[in-house]
PDB file of C-alpha atoms in Angstrom:
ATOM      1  CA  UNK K1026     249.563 158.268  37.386  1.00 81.00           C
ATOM      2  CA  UNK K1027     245.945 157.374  38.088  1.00 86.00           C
ATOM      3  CA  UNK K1028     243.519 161.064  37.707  1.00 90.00           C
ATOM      4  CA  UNK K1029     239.783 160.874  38.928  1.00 94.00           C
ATOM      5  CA  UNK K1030     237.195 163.100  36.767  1.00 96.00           C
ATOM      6  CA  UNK K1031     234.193 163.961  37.753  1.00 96.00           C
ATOM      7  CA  UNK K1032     232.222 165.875  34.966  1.00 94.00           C
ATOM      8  CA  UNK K1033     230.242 168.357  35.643  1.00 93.00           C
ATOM      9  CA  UNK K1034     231.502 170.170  38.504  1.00 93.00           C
ATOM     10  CA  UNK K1035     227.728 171.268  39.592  1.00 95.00           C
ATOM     11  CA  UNK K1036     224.758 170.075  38.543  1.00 95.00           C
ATOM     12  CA  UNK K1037     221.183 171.651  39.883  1.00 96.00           C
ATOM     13  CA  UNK K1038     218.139 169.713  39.419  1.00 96.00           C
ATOM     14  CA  UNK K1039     213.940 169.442  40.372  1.00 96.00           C
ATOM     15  CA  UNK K1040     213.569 167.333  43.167  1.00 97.00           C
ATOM     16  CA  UNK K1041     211.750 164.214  42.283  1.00 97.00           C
ATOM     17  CA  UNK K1042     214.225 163.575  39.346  1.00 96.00           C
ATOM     18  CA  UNK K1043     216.558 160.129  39.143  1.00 97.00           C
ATOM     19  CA  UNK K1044     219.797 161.433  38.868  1.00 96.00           C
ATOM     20  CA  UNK K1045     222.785 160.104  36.982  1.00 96.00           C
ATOM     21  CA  UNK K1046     226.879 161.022  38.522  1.00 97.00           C
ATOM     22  CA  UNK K1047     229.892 160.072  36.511  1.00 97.00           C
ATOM     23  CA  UNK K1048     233.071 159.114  37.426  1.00 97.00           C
ATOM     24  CA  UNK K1049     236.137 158.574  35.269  1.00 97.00           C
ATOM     25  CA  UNK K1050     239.503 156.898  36.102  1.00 96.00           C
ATOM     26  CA  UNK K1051     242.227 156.419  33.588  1.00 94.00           C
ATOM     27  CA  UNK K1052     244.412 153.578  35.014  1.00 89.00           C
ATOM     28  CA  UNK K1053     241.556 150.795  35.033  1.00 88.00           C
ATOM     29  CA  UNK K1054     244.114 148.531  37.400  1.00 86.00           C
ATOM     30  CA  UNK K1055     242.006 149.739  40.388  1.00 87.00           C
ATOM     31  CA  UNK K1056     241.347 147.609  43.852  1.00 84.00           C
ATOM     32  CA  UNK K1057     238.059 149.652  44.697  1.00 88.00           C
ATOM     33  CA  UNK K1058     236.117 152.242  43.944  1.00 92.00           C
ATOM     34  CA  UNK K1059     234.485 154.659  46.762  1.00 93.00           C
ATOM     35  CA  UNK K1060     231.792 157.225  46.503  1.00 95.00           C
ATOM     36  CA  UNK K1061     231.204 159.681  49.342  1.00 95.00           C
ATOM     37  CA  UNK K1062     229.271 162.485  50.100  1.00 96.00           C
ATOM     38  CA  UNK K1063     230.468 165.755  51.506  1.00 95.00           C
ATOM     39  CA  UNK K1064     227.914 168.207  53.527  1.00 94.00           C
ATOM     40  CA  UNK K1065     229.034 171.907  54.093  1.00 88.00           C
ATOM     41  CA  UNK K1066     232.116 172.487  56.364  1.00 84.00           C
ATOM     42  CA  UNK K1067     231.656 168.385  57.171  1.00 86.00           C
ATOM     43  CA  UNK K1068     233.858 165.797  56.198  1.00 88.00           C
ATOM     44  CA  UNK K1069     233.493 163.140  54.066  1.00 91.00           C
ATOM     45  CA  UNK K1070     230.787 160.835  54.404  1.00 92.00           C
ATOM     46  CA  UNK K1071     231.514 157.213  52.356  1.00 90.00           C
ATOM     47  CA  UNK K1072     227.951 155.852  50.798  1.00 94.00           C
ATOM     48  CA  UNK K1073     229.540 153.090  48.694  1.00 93.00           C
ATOM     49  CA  UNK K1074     232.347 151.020  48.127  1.00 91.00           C
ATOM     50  CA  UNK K1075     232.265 148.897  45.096  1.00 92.00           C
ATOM     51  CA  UNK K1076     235.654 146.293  44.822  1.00 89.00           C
ATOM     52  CA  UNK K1077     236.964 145.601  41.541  1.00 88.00           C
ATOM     53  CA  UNK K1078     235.308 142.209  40.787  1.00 90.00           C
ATOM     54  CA  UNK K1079     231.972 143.770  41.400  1.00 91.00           C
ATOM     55  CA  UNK K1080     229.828 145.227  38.993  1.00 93.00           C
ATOM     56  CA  UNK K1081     227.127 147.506  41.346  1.00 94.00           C
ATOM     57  CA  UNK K1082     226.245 148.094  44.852  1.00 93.00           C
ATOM     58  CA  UNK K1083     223.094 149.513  46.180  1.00 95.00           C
ATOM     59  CA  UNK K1084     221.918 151.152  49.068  1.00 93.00           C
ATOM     60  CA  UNK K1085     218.191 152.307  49.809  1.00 95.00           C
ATOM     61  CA  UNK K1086     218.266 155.032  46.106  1.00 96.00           C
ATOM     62  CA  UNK K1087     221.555 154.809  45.767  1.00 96.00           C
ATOM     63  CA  UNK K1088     223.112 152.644  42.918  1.00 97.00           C
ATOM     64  CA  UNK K1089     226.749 152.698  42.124  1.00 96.00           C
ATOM     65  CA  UNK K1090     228.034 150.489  39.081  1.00 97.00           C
ATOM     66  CA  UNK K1091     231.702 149.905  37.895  1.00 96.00           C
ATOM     67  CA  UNK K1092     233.057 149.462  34.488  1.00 95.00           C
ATOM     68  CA  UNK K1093     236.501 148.651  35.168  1.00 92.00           C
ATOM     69  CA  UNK K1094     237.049 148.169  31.399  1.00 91.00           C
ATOM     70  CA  UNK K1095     236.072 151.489  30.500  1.00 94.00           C
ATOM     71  CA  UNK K1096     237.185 153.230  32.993  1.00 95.00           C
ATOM     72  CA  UNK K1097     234.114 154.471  34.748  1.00 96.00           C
ATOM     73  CA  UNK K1098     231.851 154.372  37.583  1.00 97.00           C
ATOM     74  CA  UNK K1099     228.138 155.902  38.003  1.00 97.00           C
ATOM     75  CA  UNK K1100     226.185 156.810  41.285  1.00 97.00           C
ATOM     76  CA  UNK K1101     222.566 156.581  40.155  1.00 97.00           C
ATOM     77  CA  UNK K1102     220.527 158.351  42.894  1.00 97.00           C
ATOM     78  CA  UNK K1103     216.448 157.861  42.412  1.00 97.00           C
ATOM     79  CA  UNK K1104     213.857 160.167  43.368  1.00 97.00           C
ATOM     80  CA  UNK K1105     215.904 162.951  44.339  1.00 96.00           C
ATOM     81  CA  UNK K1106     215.002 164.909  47.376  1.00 97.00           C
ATOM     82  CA  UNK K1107     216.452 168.361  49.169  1.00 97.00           C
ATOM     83  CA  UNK K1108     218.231 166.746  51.346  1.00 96.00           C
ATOM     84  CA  UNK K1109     220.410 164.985  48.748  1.00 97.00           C
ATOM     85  CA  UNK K1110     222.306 168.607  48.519  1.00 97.00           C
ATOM     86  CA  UNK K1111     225.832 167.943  49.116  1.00 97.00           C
ATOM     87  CA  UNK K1112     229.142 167.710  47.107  1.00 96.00           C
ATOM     88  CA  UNK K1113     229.583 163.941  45.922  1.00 97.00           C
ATOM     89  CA  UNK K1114     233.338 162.738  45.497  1.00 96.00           C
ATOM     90  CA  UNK K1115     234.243 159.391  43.633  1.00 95.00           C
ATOM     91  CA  UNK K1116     238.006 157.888  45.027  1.00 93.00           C
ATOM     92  CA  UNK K1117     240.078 154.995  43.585  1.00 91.00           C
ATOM     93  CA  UNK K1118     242.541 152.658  45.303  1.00 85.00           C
ATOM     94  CA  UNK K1119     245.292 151.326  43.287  1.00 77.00           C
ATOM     95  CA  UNK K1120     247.171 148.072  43.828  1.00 67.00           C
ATOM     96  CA  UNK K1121     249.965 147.947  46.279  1.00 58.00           C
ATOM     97  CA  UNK K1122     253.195 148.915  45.206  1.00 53.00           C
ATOM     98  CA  UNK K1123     256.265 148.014  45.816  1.00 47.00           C
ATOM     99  CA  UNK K1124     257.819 150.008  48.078  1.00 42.00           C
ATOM    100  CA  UNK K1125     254.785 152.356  48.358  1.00 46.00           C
ATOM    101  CA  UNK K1126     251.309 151.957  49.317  1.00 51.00           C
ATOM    102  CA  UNK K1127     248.431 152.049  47.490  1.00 58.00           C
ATOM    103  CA  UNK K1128     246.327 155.164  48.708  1.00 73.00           C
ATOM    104  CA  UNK K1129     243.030 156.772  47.122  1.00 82.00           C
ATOM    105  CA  UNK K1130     242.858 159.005  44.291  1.00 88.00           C
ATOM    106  CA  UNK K1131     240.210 161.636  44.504  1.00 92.00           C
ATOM    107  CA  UNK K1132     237.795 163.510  42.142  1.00 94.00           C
ATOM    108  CA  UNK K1133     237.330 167.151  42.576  1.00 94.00           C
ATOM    109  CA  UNK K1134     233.940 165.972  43.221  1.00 95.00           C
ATOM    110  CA  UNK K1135     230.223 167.143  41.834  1.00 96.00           C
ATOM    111  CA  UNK K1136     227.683 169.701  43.970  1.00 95.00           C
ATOM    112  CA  UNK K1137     224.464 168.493  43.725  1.00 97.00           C
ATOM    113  CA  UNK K1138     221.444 171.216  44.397  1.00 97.00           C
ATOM    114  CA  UNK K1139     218.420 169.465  44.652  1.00 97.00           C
ATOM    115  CA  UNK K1140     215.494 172.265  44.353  1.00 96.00           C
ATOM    116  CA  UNK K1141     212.231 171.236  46.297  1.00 95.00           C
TER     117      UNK K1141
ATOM    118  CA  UNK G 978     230.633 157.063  70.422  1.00 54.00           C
ATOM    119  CA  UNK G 979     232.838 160.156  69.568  1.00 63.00           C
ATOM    120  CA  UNK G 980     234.341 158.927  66.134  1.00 90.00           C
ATOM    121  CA  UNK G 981     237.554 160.788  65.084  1.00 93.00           C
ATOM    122  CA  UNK G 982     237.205 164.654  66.156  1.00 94.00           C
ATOM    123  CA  UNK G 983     239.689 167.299  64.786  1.00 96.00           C
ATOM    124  CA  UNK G 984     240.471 170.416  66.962  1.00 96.00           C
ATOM    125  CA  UNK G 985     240.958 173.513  66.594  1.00 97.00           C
ATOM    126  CA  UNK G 986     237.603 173.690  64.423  1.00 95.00           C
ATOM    127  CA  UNK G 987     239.182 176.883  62.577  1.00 96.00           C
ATOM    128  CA  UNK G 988     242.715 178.391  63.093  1.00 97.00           C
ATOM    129  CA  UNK G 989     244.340 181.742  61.784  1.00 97.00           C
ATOM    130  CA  UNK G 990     248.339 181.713  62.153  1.00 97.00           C
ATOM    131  CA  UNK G 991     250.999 183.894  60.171  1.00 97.00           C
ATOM    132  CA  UNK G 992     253.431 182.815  58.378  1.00 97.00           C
ATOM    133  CA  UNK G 993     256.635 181.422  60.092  1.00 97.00           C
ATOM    134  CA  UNK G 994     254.695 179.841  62.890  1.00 97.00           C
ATOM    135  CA  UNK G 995     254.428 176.801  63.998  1.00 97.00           C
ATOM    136  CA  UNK G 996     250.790 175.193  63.871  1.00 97.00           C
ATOM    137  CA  UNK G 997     249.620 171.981  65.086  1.00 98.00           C
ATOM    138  CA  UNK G 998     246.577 170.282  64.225  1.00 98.00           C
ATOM    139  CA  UNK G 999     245.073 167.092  65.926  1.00 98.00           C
ATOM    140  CA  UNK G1000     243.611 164.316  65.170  1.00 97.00           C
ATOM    141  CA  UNK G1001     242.396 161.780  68.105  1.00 97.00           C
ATOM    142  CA  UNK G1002     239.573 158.646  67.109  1.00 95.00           C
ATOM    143  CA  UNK G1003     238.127 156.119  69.192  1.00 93.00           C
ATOM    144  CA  UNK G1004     237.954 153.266  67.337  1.00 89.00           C
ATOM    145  CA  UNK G1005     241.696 152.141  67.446  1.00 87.00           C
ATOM    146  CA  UNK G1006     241.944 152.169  63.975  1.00 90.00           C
ATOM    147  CA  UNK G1007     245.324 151.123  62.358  1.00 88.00           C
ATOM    148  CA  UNK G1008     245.215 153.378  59.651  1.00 89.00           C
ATOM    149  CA  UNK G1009     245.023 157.358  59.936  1.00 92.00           C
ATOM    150  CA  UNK G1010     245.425 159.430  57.142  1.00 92.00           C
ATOM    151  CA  UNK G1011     246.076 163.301  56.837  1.00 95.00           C
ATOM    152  CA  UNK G1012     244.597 164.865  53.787  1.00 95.00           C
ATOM    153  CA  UNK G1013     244.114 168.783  52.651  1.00 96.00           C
ATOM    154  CA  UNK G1014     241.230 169.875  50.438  1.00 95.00           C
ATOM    155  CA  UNK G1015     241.939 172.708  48.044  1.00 93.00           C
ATOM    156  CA  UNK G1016     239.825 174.411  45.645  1.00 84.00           C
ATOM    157  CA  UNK G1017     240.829 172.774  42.058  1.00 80.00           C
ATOM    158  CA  UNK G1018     242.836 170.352  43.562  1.00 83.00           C
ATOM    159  CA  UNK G1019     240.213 168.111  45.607  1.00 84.00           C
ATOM    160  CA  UNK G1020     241.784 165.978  48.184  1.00 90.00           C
ATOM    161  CA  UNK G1021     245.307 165.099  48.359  1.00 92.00           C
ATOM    162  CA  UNK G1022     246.766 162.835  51.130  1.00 91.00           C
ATOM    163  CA  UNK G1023     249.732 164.753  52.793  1.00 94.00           C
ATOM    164  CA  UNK G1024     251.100 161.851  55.505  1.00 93.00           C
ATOM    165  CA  UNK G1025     249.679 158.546  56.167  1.00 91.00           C
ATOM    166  CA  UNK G1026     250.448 155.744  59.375  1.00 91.00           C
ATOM    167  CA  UNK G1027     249.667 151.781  59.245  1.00 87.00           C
ATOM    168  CA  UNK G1028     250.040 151.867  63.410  1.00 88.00           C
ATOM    169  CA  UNK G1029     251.813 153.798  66.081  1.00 90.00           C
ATOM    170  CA  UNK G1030     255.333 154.375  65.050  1.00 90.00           C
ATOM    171  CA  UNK G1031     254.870 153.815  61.577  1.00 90.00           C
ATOM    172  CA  UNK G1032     254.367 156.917  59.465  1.00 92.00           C
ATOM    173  CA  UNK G1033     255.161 157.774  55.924  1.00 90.00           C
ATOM    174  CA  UNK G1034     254.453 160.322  52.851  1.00 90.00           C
ATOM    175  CA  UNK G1035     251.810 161.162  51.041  1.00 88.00           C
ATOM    176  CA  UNK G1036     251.353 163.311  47.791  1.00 86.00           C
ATOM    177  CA  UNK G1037     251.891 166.619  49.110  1.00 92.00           C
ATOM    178  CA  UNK G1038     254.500 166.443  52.594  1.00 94.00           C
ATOM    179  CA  UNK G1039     256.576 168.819  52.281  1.00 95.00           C
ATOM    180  CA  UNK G1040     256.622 171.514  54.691  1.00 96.00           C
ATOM    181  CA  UNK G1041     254.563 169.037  57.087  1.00 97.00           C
ATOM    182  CA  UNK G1042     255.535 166.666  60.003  1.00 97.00           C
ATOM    183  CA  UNK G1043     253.466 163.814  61.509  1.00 97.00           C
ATOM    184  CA  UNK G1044     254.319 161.387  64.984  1.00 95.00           C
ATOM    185  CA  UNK G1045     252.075 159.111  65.934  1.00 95.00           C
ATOM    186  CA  UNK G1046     253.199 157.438  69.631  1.00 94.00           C
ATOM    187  CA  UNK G1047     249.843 156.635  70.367  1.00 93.00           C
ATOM    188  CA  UNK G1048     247.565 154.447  68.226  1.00 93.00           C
ATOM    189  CA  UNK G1049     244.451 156.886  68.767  1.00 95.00           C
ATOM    190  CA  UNK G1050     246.207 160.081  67.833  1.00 96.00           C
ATOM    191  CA  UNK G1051     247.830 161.564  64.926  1.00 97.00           C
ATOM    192  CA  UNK G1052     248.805 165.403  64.940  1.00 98.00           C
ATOM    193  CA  UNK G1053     249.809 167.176  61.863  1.00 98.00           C
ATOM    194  CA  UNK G1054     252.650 169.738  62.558  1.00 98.00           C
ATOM    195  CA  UNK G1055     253.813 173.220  59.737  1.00 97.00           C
ATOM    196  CA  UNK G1056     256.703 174.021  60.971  1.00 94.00           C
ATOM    197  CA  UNK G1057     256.981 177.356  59.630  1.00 97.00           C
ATOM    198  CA  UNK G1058     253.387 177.958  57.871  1.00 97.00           C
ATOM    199  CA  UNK G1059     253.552 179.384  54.769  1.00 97.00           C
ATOM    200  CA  UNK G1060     250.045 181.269  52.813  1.00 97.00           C
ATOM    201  CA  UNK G1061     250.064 178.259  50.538  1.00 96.00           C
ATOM    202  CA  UNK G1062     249.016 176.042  53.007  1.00 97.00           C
ATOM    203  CA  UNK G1063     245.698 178.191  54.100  1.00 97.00           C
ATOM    204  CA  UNK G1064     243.328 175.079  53.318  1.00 97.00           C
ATOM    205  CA  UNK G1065     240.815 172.872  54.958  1.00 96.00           C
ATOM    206  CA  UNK G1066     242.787 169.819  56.735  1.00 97.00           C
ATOM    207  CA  UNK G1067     241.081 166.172  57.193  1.00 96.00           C
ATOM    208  CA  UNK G1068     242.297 163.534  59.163  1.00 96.00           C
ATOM    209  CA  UNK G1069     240.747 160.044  58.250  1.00 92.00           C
ATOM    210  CA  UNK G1070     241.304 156.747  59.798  1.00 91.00           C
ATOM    211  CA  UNK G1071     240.232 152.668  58.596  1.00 86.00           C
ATOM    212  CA  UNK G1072     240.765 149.915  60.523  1.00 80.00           C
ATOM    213  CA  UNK G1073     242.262 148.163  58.192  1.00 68.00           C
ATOM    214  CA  UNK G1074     244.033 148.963  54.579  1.00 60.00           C
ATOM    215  CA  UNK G1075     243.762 145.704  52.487  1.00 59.00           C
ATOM    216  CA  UNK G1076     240.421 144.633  51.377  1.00 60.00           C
ATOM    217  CA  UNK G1077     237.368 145.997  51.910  1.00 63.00           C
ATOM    218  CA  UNK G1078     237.836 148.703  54.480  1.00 71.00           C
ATOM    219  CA  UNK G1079     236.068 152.171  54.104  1.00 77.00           C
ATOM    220  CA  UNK G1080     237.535 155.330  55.270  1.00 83.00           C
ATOM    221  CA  UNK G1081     235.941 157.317  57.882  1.00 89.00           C
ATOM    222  CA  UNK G1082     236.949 161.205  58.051  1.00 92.00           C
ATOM    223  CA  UNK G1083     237.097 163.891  60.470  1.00 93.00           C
ATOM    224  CA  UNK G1084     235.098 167.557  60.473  1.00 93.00           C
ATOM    225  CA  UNK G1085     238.356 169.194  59.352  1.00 95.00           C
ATOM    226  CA  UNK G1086     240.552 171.896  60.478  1.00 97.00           C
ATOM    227  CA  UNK G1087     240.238 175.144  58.173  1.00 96.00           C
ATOM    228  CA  UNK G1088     243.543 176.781  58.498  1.00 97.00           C
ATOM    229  CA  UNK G1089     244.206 180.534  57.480  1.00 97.00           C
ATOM    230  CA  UNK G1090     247.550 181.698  57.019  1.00 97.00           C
ATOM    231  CA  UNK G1091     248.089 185.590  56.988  1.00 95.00           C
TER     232      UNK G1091
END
């Protein structure tokens, strides 16, 4: 059974600083990877999808890489600013089964406080 | 432009009632998704549909019913709400569910059973 880990469960920085989020899987037999962010009392927002031949995506300061291998995934976000507050949530999607259907695994996701 | 909306916003029921929750989006997605969000247990995907008609189970169903006769809406039904299903409800929907589709999600419903 595939678990999502996303360690730590808050994290409180300067703004300004390049920030680092982790993400681990432990079945590395993954289609994609998703990251999203979550605003208070808001859904889910996704920011990037990364499939399982790829090793990064970007978009504008935000990087996220894949390590299949390893079992692991990063969302690099640079320069940090205030309005980068939010919860961020990593998600896998397995193969399809048969019988079943492949469906996303979440983390219990990381709040980010970015102090101006 | 309205997305997928969610309504009520917020509901308070008591136990043994029956609660529905909806789900309507405007894209004519295939795919709609019903997850709940608890705290220490992130999100966990109660029912799912591929299309109108075609529904099936998630991690989490029991104690939950789905239909979906229309493409654009998917309600969530308790049948008899129970305290342990006081959470915050998302519906989600993709167009498609085999490559590289992303999911888009709802406000959510937070439900309070007394």
């Amino acid at each position: 059974k595939q678990e999502v880990t996303q360690i730590p469960a808050a994290l409180s920085v300067p703004e300004g600083e390049n920030l680092v989020l982790n993400c681990s899987f432990t079945d590395s037999a993954i289609y994609n990877l998703q990251w999203f962010r979550q605003d208070p009392g808001k859904g889910l927002t996704s920011l990037l999808l990364i499939q399982s031949s790829q090793r990064e995506q970007t978009s504008g300061r935000l990087n996220a890489s894949l390590d299949k291998s390893s079992g692991r995934s990063t969302l690099y976000i640079a320069a940090s600013q205030p309005g980068d507050s939010a919860t961020y949530l990593c998600a896998v999607r397995g193969f399809i089964t048969q019988g079943g259907s492949e469906k996303l695994v979440f983390g219990k996701g990381m709040k980010l406080t970015v102090n101006p | 432009d309205a997305g997928i909306t969610q309504s009520p916003r917020y509901k308070i029921t008591e136990t043994g009632r029956q609660v529905t929750l909806m789900c309507h989006q405007t894209w004519s997605h295939s795919y709609m998704f019903w997850y709940r969000q608890d705290l220490g247990h992130g999100l966990r995907l109660i029912y799912y549909s591929a299309a109108a008609d075609i529904t099936d189970k998630g991690e989490v169903p029991d104690g939950y019913v789905v239909s979906r006769s229309k493409t654009e809406n998917f309600p969530l039904t308790l049948e008899s709400a129970t305290r342990s299903q006081t959470s915050v409800y998302f519906c989600a929907s993709s167009e498609r569910w085999g490559g590289v589709e992303k999911l888009f999600f709802g406000s959510g419903t937070q439900l309070s059973v007394l």
